[in-house]
C-alpha positions as CSV (number, residue, x, y, z in Angstrom):
1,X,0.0,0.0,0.0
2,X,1.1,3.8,-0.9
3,X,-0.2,5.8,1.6
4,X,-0.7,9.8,0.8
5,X,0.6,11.9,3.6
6,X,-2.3,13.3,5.8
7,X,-3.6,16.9,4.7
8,X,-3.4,19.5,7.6
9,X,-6.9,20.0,9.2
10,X,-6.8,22.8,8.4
11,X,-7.3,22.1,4.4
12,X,-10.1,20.4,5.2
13,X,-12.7,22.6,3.2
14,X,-10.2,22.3,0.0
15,X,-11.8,19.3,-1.8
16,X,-8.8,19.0,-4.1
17,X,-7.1,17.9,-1.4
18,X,-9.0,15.1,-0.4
19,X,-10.0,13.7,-3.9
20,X,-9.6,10.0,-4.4
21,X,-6.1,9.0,-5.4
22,X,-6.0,7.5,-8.8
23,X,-4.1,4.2,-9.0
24,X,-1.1,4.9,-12.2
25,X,-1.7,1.9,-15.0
26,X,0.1,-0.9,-14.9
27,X,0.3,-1.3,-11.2
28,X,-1.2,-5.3,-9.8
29,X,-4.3,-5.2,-8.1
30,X,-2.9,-6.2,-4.9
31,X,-1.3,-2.8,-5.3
32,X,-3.2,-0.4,-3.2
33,X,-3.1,4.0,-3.1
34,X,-4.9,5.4,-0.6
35,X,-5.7,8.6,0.8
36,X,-5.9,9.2,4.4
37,X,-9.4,9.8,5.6
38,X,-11.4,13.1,6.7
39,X,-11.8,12.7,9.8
40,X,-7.9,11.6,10.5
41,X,-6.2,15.0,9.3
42,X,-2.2,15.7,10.7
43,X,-1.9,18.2,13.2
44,X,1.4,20.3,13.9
45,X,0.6,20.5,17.6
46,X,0.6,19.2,20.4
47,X,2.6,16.9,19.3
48,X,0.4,14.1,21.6
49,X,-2.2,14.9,19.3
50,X,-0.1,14.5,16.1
51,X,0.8,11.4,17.2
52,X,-2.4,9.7,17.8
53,X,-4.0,10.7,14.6
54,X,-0.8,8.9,12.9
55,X,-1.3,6.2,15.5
56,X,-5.1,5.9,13.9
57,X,-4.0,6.5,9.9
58,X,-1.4,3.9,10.3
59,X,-3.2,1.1,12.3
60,X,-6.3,1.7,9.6
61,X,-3.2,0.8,7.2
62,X,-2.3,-2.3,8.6
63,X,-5.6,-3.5,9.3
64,X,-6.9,-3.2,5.5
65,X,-3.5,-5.0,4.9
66,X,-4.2,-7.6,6.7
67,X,-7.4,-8.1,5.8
68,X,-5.9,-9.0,2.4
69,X,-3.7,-11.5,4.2
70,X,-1.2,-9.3,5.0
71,X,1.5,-10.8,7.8
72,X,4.2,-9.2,7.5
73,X,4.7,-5.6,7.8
74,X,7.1,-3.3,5.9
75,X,7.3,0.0,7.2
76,X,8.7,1.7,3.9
77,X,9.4,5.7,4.5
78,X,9.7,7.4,1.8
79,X,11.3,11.0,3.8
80,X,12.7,11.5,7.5
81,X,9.8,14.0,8.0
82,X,8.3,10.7,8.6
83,X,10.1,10.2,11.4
84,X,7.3,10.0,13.9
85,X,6.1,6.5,12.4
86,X,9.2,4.5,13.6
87,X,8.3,5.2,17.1
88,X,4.6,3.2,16.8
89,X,4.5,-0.6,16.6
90,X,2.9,-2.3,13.9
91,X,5.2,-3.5,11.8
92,X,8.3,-6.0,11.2
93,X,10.9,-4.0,9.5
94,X,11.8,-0.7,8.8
95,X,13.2,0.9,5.5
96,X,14.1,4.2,4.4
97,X,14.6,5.1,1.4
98,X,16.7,7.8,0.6
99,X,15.7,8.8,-3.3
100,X,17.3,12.5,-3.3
101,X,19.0,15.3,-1.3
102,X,15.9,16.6,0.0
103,X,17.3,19.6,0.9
104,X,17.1,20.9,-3.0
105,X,20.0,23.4,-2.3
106,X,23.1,23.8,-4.3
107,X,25.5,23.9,-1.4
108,X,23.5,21.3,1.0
109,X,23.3,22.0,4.4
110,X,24.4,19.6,7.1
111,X,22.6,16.3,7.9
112,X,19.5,17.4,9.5
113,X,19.6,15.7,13.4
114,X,15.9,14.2,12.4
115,X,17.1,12.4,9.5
116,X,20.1,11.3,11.5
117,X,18.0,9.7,13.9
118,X,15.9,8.0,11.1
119,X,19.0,6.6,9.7
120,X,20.0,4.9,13.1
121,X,16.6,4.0,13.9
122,X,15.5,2.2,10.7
123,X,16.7,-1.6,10.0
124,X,17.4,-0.9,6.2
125,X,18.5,1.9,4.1
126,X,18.5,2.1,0.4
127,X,20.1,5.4,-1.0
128,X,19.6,6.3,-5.3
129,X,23.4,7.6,-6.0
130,X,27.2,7.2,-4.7
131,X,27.0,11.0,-3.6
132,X,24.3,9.9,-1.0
133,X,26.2,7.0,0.0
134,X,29.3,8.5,0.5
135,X,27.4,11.2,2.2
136,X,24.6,9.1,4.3
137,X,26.0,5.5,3.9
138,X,28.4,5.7,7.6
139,X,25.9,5.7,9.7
140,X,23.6,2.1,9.6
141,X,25.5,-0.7,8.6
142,X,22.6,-2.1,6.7
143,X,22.9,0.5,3.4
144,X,22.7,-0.6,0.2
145,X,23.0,1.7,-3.0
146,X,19.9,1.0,-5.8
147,X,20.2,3.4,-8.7
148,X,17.5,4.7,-11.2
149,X,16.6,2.3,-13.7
150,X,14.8,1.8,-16.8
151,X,12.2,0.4,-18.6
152,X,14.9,-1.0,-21.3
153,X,12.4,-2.8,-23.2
154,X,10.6,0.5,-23.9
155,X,13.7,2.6,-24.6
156,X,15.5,0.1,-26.6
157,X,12.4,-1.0,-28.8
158,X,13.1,0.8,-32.2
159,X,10.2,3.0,-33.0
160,X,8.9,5.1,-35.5
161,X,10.3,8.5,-35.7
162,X,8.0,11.3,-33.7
163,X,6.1,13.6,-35.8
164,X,7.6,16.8,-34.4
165,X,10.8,15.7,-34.4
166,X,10.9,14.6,-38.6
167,X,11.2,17.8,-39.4
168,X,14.1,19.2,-37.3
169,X,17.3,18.6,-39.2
170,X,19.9,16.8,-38.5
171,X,22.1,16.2,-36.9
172,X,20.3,16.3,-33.6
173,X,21.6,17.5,-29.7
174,X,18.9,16.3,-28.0
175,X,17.9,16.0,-24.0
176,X,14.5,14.9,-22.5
177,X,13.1,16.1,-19.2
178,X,12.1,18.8,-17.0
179,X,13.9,22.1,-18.0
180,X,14.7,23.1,-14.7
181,X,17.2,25.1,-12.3
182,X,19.6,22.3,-12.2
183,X,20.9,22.7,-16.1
184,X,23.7,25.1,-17.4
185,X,21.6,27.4,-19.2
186,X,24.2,29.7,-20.5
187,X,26.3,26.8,-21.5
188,X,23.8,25.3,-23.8
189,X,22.6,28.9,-25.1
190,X,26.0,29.4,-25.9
191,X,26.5,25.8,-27.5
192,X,23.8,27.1,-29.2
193,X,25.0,30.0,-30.9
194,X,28.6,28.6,-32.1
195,X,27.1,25.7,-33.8
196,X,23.9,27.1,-35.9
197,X,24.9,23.7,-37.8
198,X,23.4,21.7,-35.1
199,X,19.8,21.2,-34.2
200,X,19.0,21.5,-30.1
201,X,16.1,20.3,-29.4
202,X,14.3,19.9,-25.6
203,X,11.9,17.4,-24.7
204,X,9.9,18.2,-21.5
205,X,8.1,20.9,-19.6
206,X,9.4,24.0,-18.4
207,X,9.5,24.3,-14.8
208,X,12.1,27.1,-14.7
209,X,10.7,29.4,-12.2
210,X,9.5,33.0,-14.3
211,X,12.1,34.9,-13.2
212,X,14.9,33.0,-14.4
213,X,13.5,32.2,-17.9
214,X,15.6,35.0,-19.6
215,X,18.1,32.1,-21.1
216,X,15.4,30.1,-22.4
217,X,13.7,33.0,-24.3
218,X,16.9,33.8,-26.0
219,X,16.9,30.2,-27.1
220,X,13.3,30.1,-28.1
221,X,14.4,33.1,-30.7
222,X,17.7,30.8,-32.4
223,X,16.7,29.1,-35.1
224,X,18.7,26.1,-34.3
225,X,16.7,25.4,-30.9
226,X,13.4,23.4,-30.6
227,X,11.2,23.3,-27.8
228,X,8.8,20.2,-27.8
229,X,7.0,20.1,-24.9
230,X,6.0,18.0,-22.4
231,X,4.8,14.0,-23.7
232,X,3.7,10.9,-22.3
233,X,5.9,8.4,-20.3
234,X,5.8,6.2,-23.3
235,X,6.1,8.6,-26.0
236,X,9.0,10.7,-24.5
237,X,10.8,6.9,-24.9
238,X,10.7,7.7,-28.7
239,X,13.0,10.6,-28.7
240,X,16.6,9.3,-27.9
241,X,16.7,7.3,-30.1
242,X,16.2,9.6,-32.9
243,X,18.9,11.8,-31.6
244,X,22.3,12.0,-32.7
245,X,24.0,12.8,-29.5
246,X,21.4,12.6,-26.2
247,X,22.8,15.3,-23.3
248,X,22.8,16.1,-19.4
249,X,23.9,19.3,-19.2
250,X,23.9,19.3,-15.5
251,X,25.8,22.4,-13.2
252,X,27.8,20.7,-10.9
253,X,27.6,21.5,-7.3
254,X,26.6,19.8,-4.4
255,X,23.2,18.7,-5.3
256,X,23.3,17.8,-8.3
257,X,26.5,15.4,-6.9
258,X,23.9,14.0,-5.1
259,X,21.2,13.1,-8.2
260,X,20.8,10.1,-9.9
261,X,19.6,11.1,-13.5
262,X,17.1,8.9,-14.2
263,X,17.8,9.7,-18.1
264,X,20.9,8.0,-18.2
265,X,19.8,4.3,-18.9
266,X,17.0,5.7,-20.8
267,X,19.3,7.6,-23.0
268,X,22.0,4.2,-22.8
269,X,18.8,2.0,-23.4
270,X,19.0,3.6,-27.1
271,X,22.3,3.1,-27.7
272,X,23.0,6.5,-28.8
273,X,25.6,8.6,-27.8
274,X,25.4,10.3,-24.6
275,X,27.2,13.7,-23.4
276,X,27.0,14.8,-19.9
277,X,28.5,17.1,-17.0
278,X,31.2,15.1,-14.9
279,X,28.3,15.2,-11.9
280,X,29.1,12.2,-9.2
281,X,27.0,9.7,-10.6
282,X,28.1,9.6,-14.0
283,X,32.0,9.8,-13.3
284,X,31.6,6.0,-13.2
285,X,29.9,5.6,-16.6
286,X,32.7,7.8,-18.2
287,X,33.7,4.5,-20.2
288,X,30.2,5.0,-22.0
289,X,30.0,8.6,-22.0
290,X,31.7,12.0,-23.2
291,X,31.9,14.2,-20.0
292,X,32.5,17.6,-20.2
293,X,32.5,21.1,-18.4
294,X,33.4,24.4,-20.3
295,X,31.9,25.4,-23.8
296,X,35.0,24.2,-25.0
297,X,35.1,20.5,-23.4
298,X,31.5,20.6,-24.6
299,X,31.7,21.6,-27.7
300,X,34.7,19.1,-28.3
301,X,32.7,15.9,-27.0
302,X,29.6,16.8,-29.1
303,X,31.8,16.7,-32.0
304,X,33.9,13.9,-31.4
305,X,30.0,12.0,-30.7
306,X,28.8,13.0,-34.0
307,X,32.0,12.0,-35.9
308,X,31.4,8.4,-34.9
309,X,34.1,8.2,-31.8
310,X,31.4,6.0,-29.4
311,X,28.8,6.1,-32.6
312,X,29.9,2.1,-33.9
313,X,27.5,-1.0,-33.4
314,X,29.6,-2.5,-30.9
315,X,29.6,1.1,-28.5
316,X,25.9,0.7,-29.3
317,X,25.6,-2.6,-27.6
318,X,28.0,-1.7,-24.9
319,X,25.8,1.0,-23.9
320,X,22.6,-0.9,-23.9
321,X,23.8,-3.6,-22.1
322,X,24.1,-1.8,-19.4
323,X,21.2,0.1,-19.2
324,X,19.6,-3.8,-19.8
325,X,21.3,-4.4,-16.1
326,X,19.7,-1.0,-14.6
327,X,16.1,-2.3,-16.3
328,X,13.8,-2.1,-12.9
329,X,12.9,-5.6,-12.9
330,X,16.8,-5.9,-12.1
331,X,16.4,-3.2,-9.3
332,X,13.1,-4.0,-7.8
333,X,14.6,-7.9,-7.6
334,X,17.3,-6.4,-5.6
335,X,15.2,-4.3,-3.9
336,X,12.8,-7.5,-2.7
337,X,15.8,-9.7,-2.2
338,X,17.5,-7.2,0.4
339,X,14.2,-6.7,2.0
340,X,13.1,-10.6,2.6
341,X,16.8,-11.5,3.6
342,X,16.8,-8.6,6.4
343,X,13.6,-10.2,7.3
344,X,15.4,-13.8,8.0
345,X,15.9,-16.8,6.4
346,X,12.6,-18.1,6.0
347,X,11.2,-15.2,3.9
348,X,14.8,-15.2,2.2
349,X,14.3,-19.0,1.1
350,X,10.3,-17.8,0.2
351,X,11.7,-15.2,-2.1
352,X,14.2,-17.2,-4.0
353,X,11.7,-20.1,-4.4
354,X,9.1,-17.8,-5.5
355,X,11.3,-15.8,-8.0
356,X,14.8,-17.2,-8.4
357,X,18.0,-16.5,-6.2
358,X,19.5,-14.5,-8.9
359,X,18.4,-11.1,-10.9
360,X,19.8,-13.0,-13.9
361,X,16.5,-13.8,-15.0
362,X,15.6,-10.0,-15.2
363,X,14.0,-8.4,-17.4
């Protein structure tokens, strides 16, 4: 079950916020989303208070659980704000999963003393990138690192070109994704300009804040630059592979040393070439990709990409076998596996009878 965090009480007369949750396609029916009800809103204070009403959400959780024959309990936390569940009872094990550095600052503050806590509290840790492990992973023994993955059979599929991309010429710089604070704008505006011979094109929506989208209006006016839009989880798996050269033209500081670009098997998944800022994560993929900084680096390893260096059938398969070992049957295998084996040996030796003992057999 994925359960919504509580509304304040005092959003109770805003119906948005209390509409039923839509379960995503895809997902098995034993798969459950549910919102938490009414009448059991959160409460910043007291804290007594606070606590009961999570003490009520959360027993409601386990008891439709086990009303679906539910036995065992995993209390998966998805933030440390969520601190206050480890200190109920209820459940077997406890996970948290550490999926960015929630902070959102370029220069990251300090550990935050609740999320320390969480971290010593919990019986299991999984964190996305090596930035957060070499960052988080010293404190509970029982830390493993699961990267972002892929869906490689829908990024590697060969499909028809899109519609609004058979137009744009060739030879195609292309990135997908949210256009967001975390790029170098001035570095691709001025890619832009000193190679009119190359197409840029964007695939994803803007969520540039409105002051800071002086960049990307100078790139709307270049003739070179396209601006596609936001698509469809499956559509936007079309693009890279009708890219010459797919980017991540990340700023490096100290958050994004801490992301895990979930493009990067995605893009590897094609088997194009890929181009990217020499953030933490993808320093160890720098057999596979062109990593660059400066207009000059960049310019260089666009170049060297479209000139074939990386562009031959057997770079091709290199790339997309291992995005085929980040595919997130692979991960969610590992995932499972870590979970039942922290759980002892008897839902260990469940697991591997039910699916296999290795991730071999993934996807």
């Amino acid at each position: 079950m994925w359960r919504e965090p509580a509304s304040h009480w005092r959003e109770l007369g805003a119906v948005d916020k209390w509409w039923p949750v839509t379960k995503p396609d895809g997902l098995p029916d034993n798969f459950e989303v549910h919102l938490p009800e009414r009448w059991l809103p959160d409460a910043y204070r007291p804290a007594w208070v606070r606590q009961r009403l999570l003490a009520a959400r959360l027993d409601r959780s386990w008891k439709r659980l086990r009303r679906k024959g539910c036995r065992t309990r995993v209390l998966h936390l998805w933030h440390y704000q969520a601190q206050p569940a480890l200190e109920l009872d209820g459940y077997d094990l406890s996970v948290y999963h550490i999926d960015d550095e929630y902070s959102f600052e370029f220069d990251p503050p300090p550990m935050p003393p609740q999320e320390r806590r969480v971290l010593e509290r919990v019986d299991q840790v999984f964190v996305i990138s090596p930035g957060l492990l070499e960052r988080k992973g010293g404190i509970n023994p029982n830390t493993t690192q699961v990267p972002e993955g892929v869906d490689y059979e829908l990024y590697s599929t060969p499909v028809p070109e899109p519609g609004d991309l058979a137009s744009i010429p060739r030879p195609r710089i292309g990135y997908t994704g949210a256009l967001k604070l975390q790029l170098d704008w001035p570095l691709q505006l001025e890619l832009a300009r000193r190679h009119p011979e190359w197409s840029f094109v964007f695939v994803g929506p803007r969520t540039l804040p409105s002051g800071q989208q002086t960049v990307l209006e100078e790139m709307t006016r270049l003739p070179n630059v396209y601006f596609l839009g936001l698509k469809s989880v499956t559509n936007l798996a079309g693009y890279p592979q009708h890219f010459d050269v797919c980017t991540m033209p990340y700023l490096v500081n100290g958050y994004t040393n801490n992301i895990y670009p979930l493009k990067l098997h995605e893009y590897l998944a094609s088997g194009r070439p890929v181009v990217g800022s020499p953030v933490r994560s993808l320093l160890d993929f720098g057999h596979l990709i062109g990593l660059a900084t400066t207009v000059d680096e960049w310019s260089a390893a666009l170049t060297a990409a479209l000139n074939g260096d990386g562009s031959s059938g057997g770079a091709a398969v290199a790339r997309q076998a291992v995005a085929r070992q980040h595919d997130w049957g692979v991960l969610v295998h590992r995932i499972a596996a870590t979970i039942c084996e922290r759980l002892g040996d008897a839902h260990a030796a469940s697991f591997r009878e039910r699916v296999g003992g290795s991730s071999d057999a993934y996807p």
